[in-house]
Amino acid sequence: MYFCLNYYYRMTHSEENYLKAIFHLNKGGAKAVSTNALAGQMKTKPSSVTDMIRRLAEKGVVHYKKYQGVSLTEKGSRLALSVIRKHRLWEVFLVEKLSFSWDEVHEVAEQLEHIKSEQLIDRLDKLLGFPKFDPHGDPIPAKDGSLPSGDKQLLSNMPLHSRGICVGVKDSSSAFLKFLDKNRIALGYRIELMEKEEFDSSVRVLVEGEPIHLSHQIASNLYVKKI
Amino acid sequence: MYFCLNYYYRMTHSEENYLKAIFHLNKGGAKAVSTNALAGQMKTKPSSVTDMIRRLAEKGVVHYKKYQGVSLTEKGSRLALSVIRKHRLWEVFLVEKLSFSWDEVHEVAEQLEHIKSEQLIDRLDKLLGFPKFDPHGDPIPAKDGSLPSGDKQLLSNMPLHSRGICVGVKDSSSAFLKFLDKNRIALGYRIELMEKEEFDSSVRVLVEGEPIHLSHQIASNLYVKKI
DNA sequence: ATATAAATTTAGACAAATCTAAAAATATGT
DNA sequence: ACATATTTTTAGATTTGTCTAAATTTATAT
Ligand SMILES: [Mn+2]
Ligand SMILES: [Mn+2]
Ligand SMILES: [Mn+2]
Ligand SMILES: [Mn+2]
């Protein structure tokens, strides 16, 4: 078991959830994650976060100085990516093999991501045909931690009259996903930006040729890849 | 969530493992399970078992009187069967869909059995074609807790010259399962009892027509269904 | 029946993960 | 610069699940 990452850095479910949260909060921004932000994300109290951060620092998976926030070490980053990889692969499994809809998978994947077995996840990956993106368009980290880039952008940031393919969602709440289902918008669909309304930043688009009017809130949560 | 069994009796992983252990130790014998027996099965100390038993009694899932051992209540029995159902369905999944061999599945199923989602397990059941037995020949409880009976018996108990189908193993240790693989004995194979050796209770059999000599230890861990 | 052995429970301790309430450090506004 | 607000940490408690060591109960054997 010499080669197995998880052998030396065996984390509890809770620790893994914290690593994931730190990863997501730190993505983009270069500065450390604040205790309060982490407490918000984890739906727990700042004092609990402080306790946990100290344990994680002990284990060498985060950088931490009192009052200065927290960030992942190399190890921590690798572990976080490994959990995210499992989460997203299980989401694909639930949708592709068990006919879950994309708004139902998160809670179950949240549990499944903690199952410890390299062999299991490798074979699941194979069963699913080595997918690169999860049902919400989020990239699935490879075994080595590398992320496929999709060079996508938010629909709200697209230039007028440009065309693209719908490739992901920023918000993956059940409410938003159900809205998209109801309005026949799905990943892979062609989308063309016809008109932008100055006043409320809403947009008129063609989705697979069908015209539809979308609020700024919708347009700023939908990722599009230009073509 | 009114109808959901697990909503009212939400157990921790450890509690579920204890319920399963009590179920297995009590199967057959009508008398209560002793603290020491349970400690042996759970690989923990008798004092820890006493603590846990008291929590389980609090929750109404076991009958318990000091010094008198423990047994499952109706609720406890339903919960244990639900965990066993999940364990065995996941084992089938690992073998059928992910090409695990039957000696590799136990450890992973031991984790997967604790995933909480009725929908998940129902759909997994469907994906697998509603199997009745797991890779070791053990019956998979139905949703209502009923167990398909296989009216099987140990090879060592079969009368001379009788024939049957190999349907299960009593010992499902990796060592035993690998021995069977190596000697080309698998579930579903025809087996005929040719000769019993008085001295050491070993047997000579035909497995799919091929003669082989098996020790008593082997014969008393292999289940056969008469034909 | 009584001594001894075995099984079981109690007492007291610990680590993990959380909480509330209070204290300390940092940031902000005039 | 200084008062106030916000953020973060500490102190102390709780729950779960485990442990060791000691006490107690039940079983067994002469
Ligand atoms: Mn999780
Ligand atoms: Mn996702
Ligand atoms: Mn288990
Ligand atoms: Mn099995």
Coordinates of C-alpha atoms (C1' of nucleotides) and ligand atoms in Angstrom, one line a residue:
Chain A
M1 CA 0.0 0.0 0.0
Y2 CA 3.1 2.1 -0.3
F3 CA 1.8 4.0 -3.4
C4 CA -1.7 4.7 -2.0
L5 CA -2.2 8.4 -1.2
N6 CA -5.1 7.6 1.2
Y7 CA -3.1 5.3 3.3
Y8 CA -1.0 7.9 4.9
Y9 CA -3.5 10.7 4.9
R10 CA -6.6 8.8 6.0
M11 CA -9.2 11.5 6.7
T12 CA -12.6 11.3 8.4
H13 CA -15.8 12.2 6.4
S14 CA -15.9 15.5 8.2
E15 CA -12.3 16.3 7.4
E16 CA -12.8 15.5 3.8
N17 CA -15.8 17.8 3.6
Y18 CA -13.8 20.6 5.1
L19 CA -11.0 20.1 2.6
K20 CA -13.5 20.2 -0.3
A21 CA -15.1 23.4 1.1
I22 CA -11.7 25.1 1.4
F23 CA -10.9 24.1 -2.1
H24 CA -14.1 25.5 -3.5
L25 CA -13.9 28.7 -1.5
N26 CA -10.3 29.2 -2.6
K27 CA -10.8 28.4 -6.2
G28 CA -10.0 31.6 -8.2
G29 CA -9.2 33.9 -5.3
A30 CA -5.5 33.6 -4.2
K31 CA -6.0 34.7 -0.6
A32 CA -6.7 32.4 2.3
V33 CA -10.3 31.4 3.3
S34 CA -11.8 33.0 6.3
T35 CA -13.1 31.1 9.3
N36 CA -16.5 32.7 8.9
A37 CA -16.7 31.9 5.2
L38 CA -15.9 28.3 6.0
A39 CA -18.4 28.2 8.7
G40 CA -21.0 29.4 6.3
Q41 CA -20.2 26.8 3.7
M42 CA -20.1 24.0 6.2
K43 CA -23.3 25.2 8.0
T44 CA -21.5 25.1 11.3
K45 CA -20.2 27.6 13.8
P46 CA -16.9 29.5 13.5
S47 CA -15.7 28.0 16.8
S48 CA -16.1 24.5 15.3
V49 CA -14.2 25.6 12.3
T50 CA -11.3 26.8 14.3
D51 CA -11.1 23.5 16.1
M52 CA -11.2 21.6 12.8
I53 CA -8.7 23.8 11.1
R54 CA -6.2 23.2 13.9
R55 CA -6.6 19.4 13.4
L56 CA -6.1 19.8 9.7
A57 CA -3.0 21.9 10.2
E58 CA -1.7 19.2 12.6
K59 CA -2.1 16.7 9.8
G60 CA -0.3 18.9 7.4
V61 CA -3.1 19.3 4.9
V62 CA -3.7 23.1 5.4
H63 CA -1.6 26.2 6.0
Y64 CA -2.9 28.1 9.0
K65 CA -1.9 31.1 11.0
K66 CA -4.2 32.5 13.7
Y67 CA -6.5 35.2 12.5
Q68 CA -5.0 34.9 9.0
G69 CA -7.4 32.3 7.4
V70 CA -6.6 28.9 5.9
S71 CA -5.5 27.4 2.6
L72 CA -4.7 24.0 1.3
T73 CA -1.2 22.5 1.2
E74 CA -0.1 20.4 -1.7
K75 CA -1.3 17.3 0.1
G76 CA -4.5 18.9 1.1
S77 CA -5.2 20.0 -2.5
R78 CA -4.5 16.5 -3.7
L79 CA -6.9 15.0 -1.2
A80 CA -9.6 17.6 -2.0
L81 CA -9.4 16.8 -5.7
S82 CA -9.6 13.1 -5.0
V83 CA -12.8 13.6 -3.1
I84 CA -14.2 15.9 -5.8
R85 CA -13.3 13.3 -8.4
K86 CA -15.3 10.6 -6.5
H87 CA -18.2 13.0 -6.0
R88 CA -18.5 13.8 -9.6
L89 CA -18.0 10.3 -10.9
W90 CA -20.7 9.0 -8.6
E91 CA -23.0 11.8 -9.9
V92 CA -22.4 10.6 -13.4
F93 CA -23.2 7.0 -12.3
L94 CA -26.4 8.0 -10.6
V95 CA -27.6 9.9 -13.7
E96 CA -26.3 7.5 -16.4
K97 CA -26.9 4.2 -14.8
L98 CA -29.6 4.7 -12.2
S99 CA -31.7 7.3 -14.1
F100 CA -31.5 9.9 -11.4
S101 CA -32.3 13.5 -12.6
W102 CA -29.5 16.0 -12.3
D103 CA -31.2 17.8 -9.4
E104 CA -31.4 14.6 -7.3
V105 CA -27.9 13.4 -7.2
H106 CA -26.0 15.8 -4.9
E107 CA -27.1 14.5 -1.5
V108 CA -26.3 10.9 -2.3
A109 CA -23.0 11.8 -4.0
E110 CA -22.2 13.7 -0.8
Q111 CA -22.2 10.3 1.0
L112 CA -20.7 8.1 -1.7
E113 CA -17.7 10.4 -2.2
H114 CA -16.3 9.1 1.2
I115 CA -16.2 5.5 0.2
K116 CA -12.5 4.4 0.5
S117 CA -11.4 2.1 -2.4
E118 CA -9.1 3.1 -5.2
Q119 CA -10.1 0.0 -7.2
L120 CA -13.8 0.9 -6.8
I121 CA -13.4 4.4 -8.2
D122 CA -11.1 3.4 -11.0
R123 CA -13.5 0.7 -12.2
L124 CA -16.5 3.0 -11.8
D125 CA -14.6 5.5 -14.0
K126 CA -14.1 2.8 -16.6
L127 CA -17.7 1.6 -16.4
L128 CA -18.8 5.2 -17.2
G129 CA -16.4 5.5 -20.1
F130 CA -14.0 7.9 -18.4
P131 CA -16.3 10.9 -18.4
K132 CA -14.6 14.4 -18.4
F133 CA -17.6 16.3 -16.9
D134 CA -20.3 15.6 -14.4
P135 CA -24.1 16.1 -15.0
H136 CA -23.8 19.8 -14.0
G137 CA -20.9 20.4 -16.5
D138 CA -18.3 20.5 -13.8
P139 CA -14.9 19.0 -14.7
I140 CA -14.0 15.6 -13.2
P141 CA -10.4 15.6 -11.9
A142 CA -8.1 12.9 -13.4
K143 CA -6.3 10.5 -11.0
D144 CA -3.3 12.8 -11.0
G145 CA -5.5 15.8 -10.0
S146 CA -5.5 17.6 -13.3
L147 CA -8.7 19.2 -14.3
P148 CA -10.0 19.3 -17.9
S149 CA -10.6 23.0 -18.8
G150 CA -13.7 23.7 -20.7
D151 CA -13.0 27.4 -21.5
K152 CA -16.6 28.2 -20.8
Q153 CA -18.1 31.5 -19.9
L154 CA -21.3 32.7 -18.3
L155 CA -24.2 33.4 -20.7
S156 CA -24.5 36.8 -19.2
N157 CA -20.9 37.6 -20.3
M158 CA -21.3 36.5 -23.9
P159 CA -21.1 39.2 -26.6
L160 CA -24.3 40.0 -28.5
H161 CA -25.2 37.6 -31.4
S162 CA -22.6 35.1 -30.4
R163 CA -23.4 31.4 -30.5
G164 CA -22.4 28.5 -28.3
I165 CA -23.2 25.2 -26.6
C166 CA -24.6 25.1 -23.1
V167 CA -22.0 23.2 -21.1
G168 CA -22.6 23.8 -17.4
V169 CA -24.3 25.5 -14.4
K170 CA -22.8 27.7 -11.8
D171 CA -25.7 27.2 -9.3
S172 CA -26.6 23.6 -9.1
S173 CA -29.5 23.9 -6.7
S174 CA -32.5 21.8 -7.3
A175 CA -34.7 24.9 -7.9
F176 CA -32.5 26.2 -10.7
L177 CA -32.0 22.8 -12.3
K178 CA -35.8 22.2 -12.3
F179 CA -36.3 25.6 -13.9
L180 CA -34.0 24.6 -16.7
D181 CA -35.7 21.3 -17.2
K182 CA -39.1 23.0 -17.3
N183 CA -37.9 25.5 -19.9
R184 CA -36.2 22.8 -22.0
I185 CA -32.7 23.9 -21.5
A186 CA -30.1 21.1 -21.1
L187 CA -26.4 20.7 -21.4
G188 CA -25.3 20.2 -25.0
Y189 CA -28.0 22.4 -26.4
R190 CA -27.2 25.2 -29.0
I191 CA -27.7 28.6 -27.7
E192 CA -27.7 32.0 -29.5
L193 CA -27.7 35.4 -27.8
M194 CA -30.2 37.6 -29.7
E195 CA -30.7 40.6 -27.5
K196 CA -29.6 42.1 -24.2
E197 CA -31.9 44.3 -22.1
E198 CA -30.0 47.2 -20.6
F199 CA -32.4 48.0 -17.9
D200 CA -32.5 44.6 -16.1
S201 CA -29.7 42.8 -17.8
S202 CA -32.1 40.1 -19.0
V203 CA -31.5 38.4 -22.3
R204 CA -33.4 37.0 -25.3
V205 CA -31.9 33.8 -26.6
L206 CA -32.5 31.0 -29.0
V207 CA -32.2 27.6 -27.4
E208 CA -32.0 24.9 -30.1
G209 CA -33.8 27.5 -32.3
E210 CA -36.6 28.2 -29.8
P211 CA -36.8 31.8 -28.6
I212 CA -36.9 32.3 -24.8
H213 CA -36.4 35.3 -22.4
L214 CA -34.1 34.7 -19.5
S215 CA -33.5 36.9 -16.4
H216 CA -30.1 38.0 -15.4
Q217 CA -30.2 35.6 -12.5
I218 CA -30.6 32.7 -15.0
A219 CA -28.1 34.0 -17.5
S220 CA -25.4 34.5 -14.9
N221 CA -25.7 30.9 -13.7
L222 CA -25.5 29.2 -17.1
Y223 CA -22.1 28.4 -18.7
V224 CA -21.7 28.5 -22.4
K225 CA -18.8 27.4 -24.7
K226 CA -18.4 29.5 -27.7
I227 CA -18.5 28.0 -31.2
Chain B
M1 CA -41.1 11.1 4.6
Y2 CA -43.8 9.5 6.7
F3 CA -43.5 6.1 5.1
C4 CA -39.7 5.9 5.3
L5 CA -38.4 3.4 7.9
N6 CA -35.0 4.9 8.2
Y7 CA -36.4 8.4 9.0
Y8 CA -37.5 7.5 12.5
Y9 CA -34.8 5.0 13.2
R10 CA -31.7 6.8 11.9
M11 CA -28.8 4.7 13.0
T12 CA -25.1 5.5 12.9
H13 CA -22.7 3.2 10.9
S14 CA -21.6 1.6 14.2
E15 CA -25.1 1.0 15.4
E16 CA -26.0 -0.6 12.0
N17 CA -22.9 -2.8 12.2
Y18 CA -24.0 -4.0 15.7
L19 CA -27.5 -4.8 14.6
K20 CA -26.2 -6.8 11.7
A21 CA -23.8 -8.7 14.0
I22 CA -26.6 -9.5 16.4
F23 CA -28.8 -10.7 13.6
H24 CA -26.1 -13.0 12.3
L25 CA -25.2 -14.4 15.7
N26 CA -28.9 -15.0 16.6
K27 CA -29.8 -16.6 13.2
G28 CA -30.8 -20.1 14.0
G29 CA -30.3 -20.2 17.8
A30 CA -33.4 -18.9 19.6
K31 CA -31.5 -17.7 22.7
A32 CA -30.1 -14.2 23.2
V33 CA -26.6 -13.2 22.0
S34 CA -23.9 -12.9 24.7
T35 CA -21.9 -9.8 25.3
N36 CA -18.6 -11.7 24.7
A37 CA -19.9 -13.3 21.4
L38 CA -20.8 -9.8 20.2
A39 CA -17.5 -8.4 21.2
G40 CA -15.8 -11.2 19.3
Q41 CA -17.8 -10.6 16.1
M42 CA -17.3 -6.8 16.3
K43 CA -13.6 -7.1 17.2
T44 CA -14.1 -4.8 20.2
K45 CA -14.1 -5.1 24.0
P46 CA -17.0 -6.5 26.0
S47 CA -17.2 -3.2 27.9
S48 CA -17.7 -1.3 24.7
V49 CA -20.4 -3.8 23.7
T50 CA -22.3 -3.2 27.0
D51 CA -22.2 0.6 26.3
M52 CA -23.6 0.1 22.8
I53 CA -26.2 -2.4 23.8
R54 CA -27.6 0.1 26.3
R55 CA -27.9 2.8 23.6
L56 CA -29.6 0.3 21.2
A57 CA -32.0 -0.7 24.0
E58 CA -32.8 3.1 24.6
K59 CA -33.7 3.3 20.9
G60 CA -36.0 0.3 21.1
V61 CA -34.1 -1.8 18.6
V62 CA -33.0 -4.5 21.0
H63 CA -34.3 -6.4 24.0
Y64 CA -31.8 -6.3 26.8
K65 CA -31.7 -7.4 30.4
K66 CA -28.4 -7.1 32.4
Y67 CA -26.4 -10.3 32.3
Q68 CA -29.0 -11.9 30.1
G69 CA -27.7 -11.1 26.6
V70 CA -29.3 -9.2 23.8
S71 CA -31.7 -9.9 20.9
L72 CA -33.4 -7.8 18.2
T73 CA -36.8 -6.3 18.5
E74 CA -39.1 -6.2 15.5
K75 CA -37.8 -2.8 14.6
G76 CA -34.2 -3.9 15.1
S77 CA -34.7 -6.9 12.9
R78 CA -36.2 -4.9 10.1
L79 CA -33.3 -2.5 10.3
A80 CA -30.7 -5.3 10.3
L81 CA -32.4 -6.9 7.2
S82 CA -32.4 -3.6 5.4
V83 CA -28.6 -3.2 6.0
I84 CA -28.0 -6.8 4.9
R85 CA -30.1 -6.1 1.8
K86 CA -27.9 -3.2 0.9
H87 CA -24.7 -5.1 1.6
R88 CA -25.6 -8.0 -0.7
L89 CA -27.0 -5.8 -3.5
W90 CA -23.8 -3.8 -3.5
E91 CA -21.8 -7.0 -3.6
V92 CA -23.7 -8.1 -6.7
F93 CA -23.1 -4.7 -8.2
L94 CA -19.3 -4.9 -7.6
V95 CA -19.1 -8.4 -9.2
E96 CA -21.6 -7.9 -12.0
K97 CA -20.9 -4.4 -13.1
L98 CA -17.4 -3.6 -11.9
S99 CA -15.8 -7.1 -12.4
F100 CA -14.7 -7.5 -8.8
S101 CA -14.0 -11.1 -7.9
W102 CA -16.1 -12.6 -5.1
D103 CA -13.2 -12.5 -2.6
E104 CA -12.7 -8.8 -3.0
V105 CA -16.2 -7.3 -2.4
H106 CA -16.7 -7.6 1.3
E107 CA -14.7 -4.7 2.6
V108 CA -16.2 -2.2 0.1
A109 CA -19.7 -3.5 0.6
E110 CA -19.1 -3.0 4.3
Q111 CA -18.9 0.7 3.6
L112 CA -21.5 1.0 0.9
E113 CA -24.2 -0.7 3.0
H114 CA -24.4 2.4 5.1
I115 CA -25.4 4.8 2.3
K116 CA -28.8 6.3 3.1
S117 CA -31.1 6.5 0.1
E118 CA -34.2 4.4 -0.5
Q119 CA -34.2 5.5 -4.1
L120 CA -30.6 4.5 -4.6
I121 CA -31.0 1.0 -3.4
D122 CA -34.3 0.4 -5.2
R123 CA -32.8 1.6 -8.5
L124 CA -29.7 -0.4 -7.9
D125 CA -31.9 -3.5 -7.3
K126 CA -33.6 -2.8 -10.7
L127 CA -30.3 -2.2 -12.5
L128 CA -29.1 -5.6 -11.3
G129 CA -32.3 -7.3 -12.4
F130 CA -33.7 -7.9 -8.9
P131 CA -31.2 -10.6 -7.9
K132 CA -32.2 -13.1 -5.2
F133 CA -28.7 -14.2 -4.1
D134 CA -25.4 -12.4 -3.6
P135 CA -22.1 -13.6 -5.1
H136 CA -21.6 -16.0 -2.1
G137 CA -25.0 -17.6 -2.5
D138 CA -26.5 -15.7 0.4
P139 CA -30.1 -14.7 0.0
I140 CA -30.9 -11.0 -0.5
P141 CA -33.8 -9.8 1.7
A142 CA -36.7 -8.2 -0.2
K143 CA -37.8 -4.7 0.7
D144 CA -40.3 -6.1 3.2
G145 CA -37.6 -8.1 4.9
S146 CA -38.6 -11.6 3.6
L147 CA -35.7 -13.9 2.7
P148 CA -35.8 -16.3 -0.3
S149 CA -35.1 -19.7 1.0
G150 CA -32.7 -21.9 -1.0
D151 CA -33.2 -25.2 0.8
K152 CA -29.5 -25.8 0.5
Q153 CA -27.3 -28.1 2.6
L154 CA -23.7 -28.5 3.3
L155 CA -21.8 -30.8 1.0
S156 CA -20.5 -32.7 4.1
N157 CA -24.1 -33.5 5.0
M158 CA -25.2 -34.8 1.6
P159 CA -25.9 -38.6 1.3
L160 CA -23.5 -40.7 -0.7
H161 CA -24.0 -40.7 -4.5
S162 CA -26.5 -37.8 -4.4
R163 CA -26.2 -34.9 -6.9
G164 CA -26.7 -31.2 -6.7
I165 CA -25.8 -27.7 -7.7
C166 CA -23.2 -25.7 -5.8
V167 CA -25.2 -22.7 -4.5
G168 CA -23.3 -21.0 -1.7
V169 CA -20.4 -20.8 0.7
K170 CA -20.6 -20.8 4.5
D171 CA -17.1 -19.3 5.0
S172 CA -16.7 -16.4 2.7
S173 CA -13.1 -15.6 3.6
S174 CA -10.8 -14.6 0.8
A175 CA -8.6 -17.7 1.4
F176 CA -11.5 -20.1 1.0
L177 CA -12.9 -18.3 -2.1
K178 CA -9.5 -18.3 -3.7
F179 CA -9.1 -22.0 -3.0
L180 CA -12.4 -22.6 -4.8
D181 CA -11.4 -20.5 -7.8
K182 CA -8.1 -22.3 -8.0
N183 CA -9.8 -25.7 -8.0
R184 CA -12.4 -24.6 -10.5
I185 CA -15.4 -24.8 -8.2
A186 CA -18.0 -22.0 -8.7
L187 CA -21.6 -21.4 -7.8
G188 CA -23.9 -23.0 -10.4
Y189 CA -21.6 -26.0 -11.0
R190 CA -23.0 -29.5 -10.9
I191 CA -21.5 -31.6 -8.1
E192 CA -21.8 -35.4 -7.4
L193 CA -20.7 -37.0 -4.2
M194 CA -18.8 -40.2 -5.1
E195 CA -17.2 -41.3 -1.9
K196 CA -16.8 -40.4 1.8
E197 CA -13.7 -41.3 3.7
E198 CA -14.6 -42.5 7.2
F199 CA -11.2 -41.7 8.8
D200 CA -11.0 -38.0 8.1
S201 CA -14.5 -37.2 6.7
S202 CA -12.9 -36.0 3.4
V203 CA -14.9 -36.6 0.2
R204 CA -14.4 -37.5 -3.4
V205 CA -16.7 -35.6 -5.7
L206 CA -17.3 -34.8 -9.4
V207 CA -17.4 -31.1 -10.1
E208 CA -18.9 -30.6 -13.6
G209 CA -17.8 -34.2 -14.3
E210 CA -14.2 -33.6 -13.1
P211 CA -13.1 -35.7 -10.1
I212 CA -11.6 -34.0 -7.1
H213 CA -10.8 -34.8 -3.5
L214 CA -12.0 -32.3 -0.8
S215 CA -11.1 -32.2 2.9
H216 CA -13.8 -32.1 5.5
Q217 CA -13.1 -28.4 6.1
I218 CA -13.9 -27.7 2.5
A219 CA -17.0 -29.9 2.3
S220 CA -18.4 -28.4 5.4
N221 CA -18.2 -24.9 4.0
L222 CA -19.8 -25.5 0.6
Y223 CA -23.6 -25.4 0.2
V224 CA -25.3 -27.6 -2.3
K225 CA -28.9 -27.8 -3.5
K226 CA -30.1 -31.3 -4.3
I227 CA -31.5 -32.1 -7.7
Chain C
dA1 C1' -22.2 -25.7 49.4
dT2 C1' -18.5 -23.2 48.6
dA3 C1' -14.4 -21.9 46.1
dT4 C1' -12.8 -20.7 41.8
dA5 C1' -13.4 -19.3 37.0
dA6 C1' -15.7 -16.9 33.5
dA7 C1' -18.7 -13.4 31.9
dT8 C1' -20.5 -9.0 32.4
dT9 C1' -20.9 -4.5 34.1
dT10 C1' -19.2 -0.2 36.1
dA11 C1' -16.0 3.6 36.7
dG12 C1' -13.1 6.6 34.7
dA13 C1' -10.5 8.2 30.7
dC14 C1' -9.9 9.6 25.9
dA15 C1' -10.4 11.4 20.9
dA16 C1' -13.6 13.4 17.4
dA17 C1' -16.9 16.7 16.3
dT18 C1' -19.9 19.7 17.7
dC19 C1' -22.2 23.5 20.5
dT20 C1' -22.8 28.2 23.6
dA21 C1' -21.0 32.0 25.8
dA22 C1' -17.2 34.9 26.8
dA23 C1' -12.7 36.9 25.6
dA24 C1' -9.3 38.6 22.4
dA25 C1' -7.8 40.3 18.0
dT26 C1' -8.6 42.8 13.9
dA27 C1' -11.0 46.0 10.9
dT28 C1' -13.7 50.2 10.1
dG29 C1' -15.5 55.0 10.3
dT30 C1' -15.3 59.4 11.6
Chain D
dA1 C1' -6.6 58.1 16.9
dC2 C1' -10.1 56.0 19.1
dA3 C1' -14.6 54.0 19.7
dT4 C1' -17.3 50.6 17.8
dA5 C1' -18.3 46.6 15.0
dT6 C1' -16.8 42.4 13.2
dT7 C1' -14.2 38.3 13.1
dT8 C1' -11.8 34.9 15.4
dT9 C1' -10.3 32.2 19.2
dT10 C1' -10.7 30.2 23.9
dA11 C1' -13.1 27.9 27.6
dG12 C1' -16.1 24.7 29.0
dA13 C1' -19.9 21.3 27.9
dT14 C1' -22.1 17.4 25.2
dT15 C1' -22.5 13.1 22.3
dT16 C1' -20.6 9.0 20.3
dG17 C1' -17.7 5.3 20.4
dT18 C1' -14.0 3.4 22.2
dC19 C1' -10.5 1.8 25.9
dT20 C1' -8.3 -0.2 30.6
dA21 C1' -8.8 -1.6 35.1
dA22 C1' -11.7 -2.8 38.8
dA23 C1' -16.0 -4.6 40.7
dT24 C1' -19.9 -7.6 40.4
dT25 C1' -22.7 -11.3 38.9
dT26 C1' -23.3 -15.9 37.0
dA27 C1' -21.5 -20.5 35.9
dT28 C1' -18.8 -24.6 37.1
dA29 C1' -16.4 -28.1 39.6
dT30 C1' -15.3 -30.5 43.4
Ligands
MN1 MN -19.6 14.6 1.9
MN2 MN -22.0 18.2 -9.7
MN3 MN -20.5 -1.9 7.7
MN4 MN -21.8 -11.9 0.7

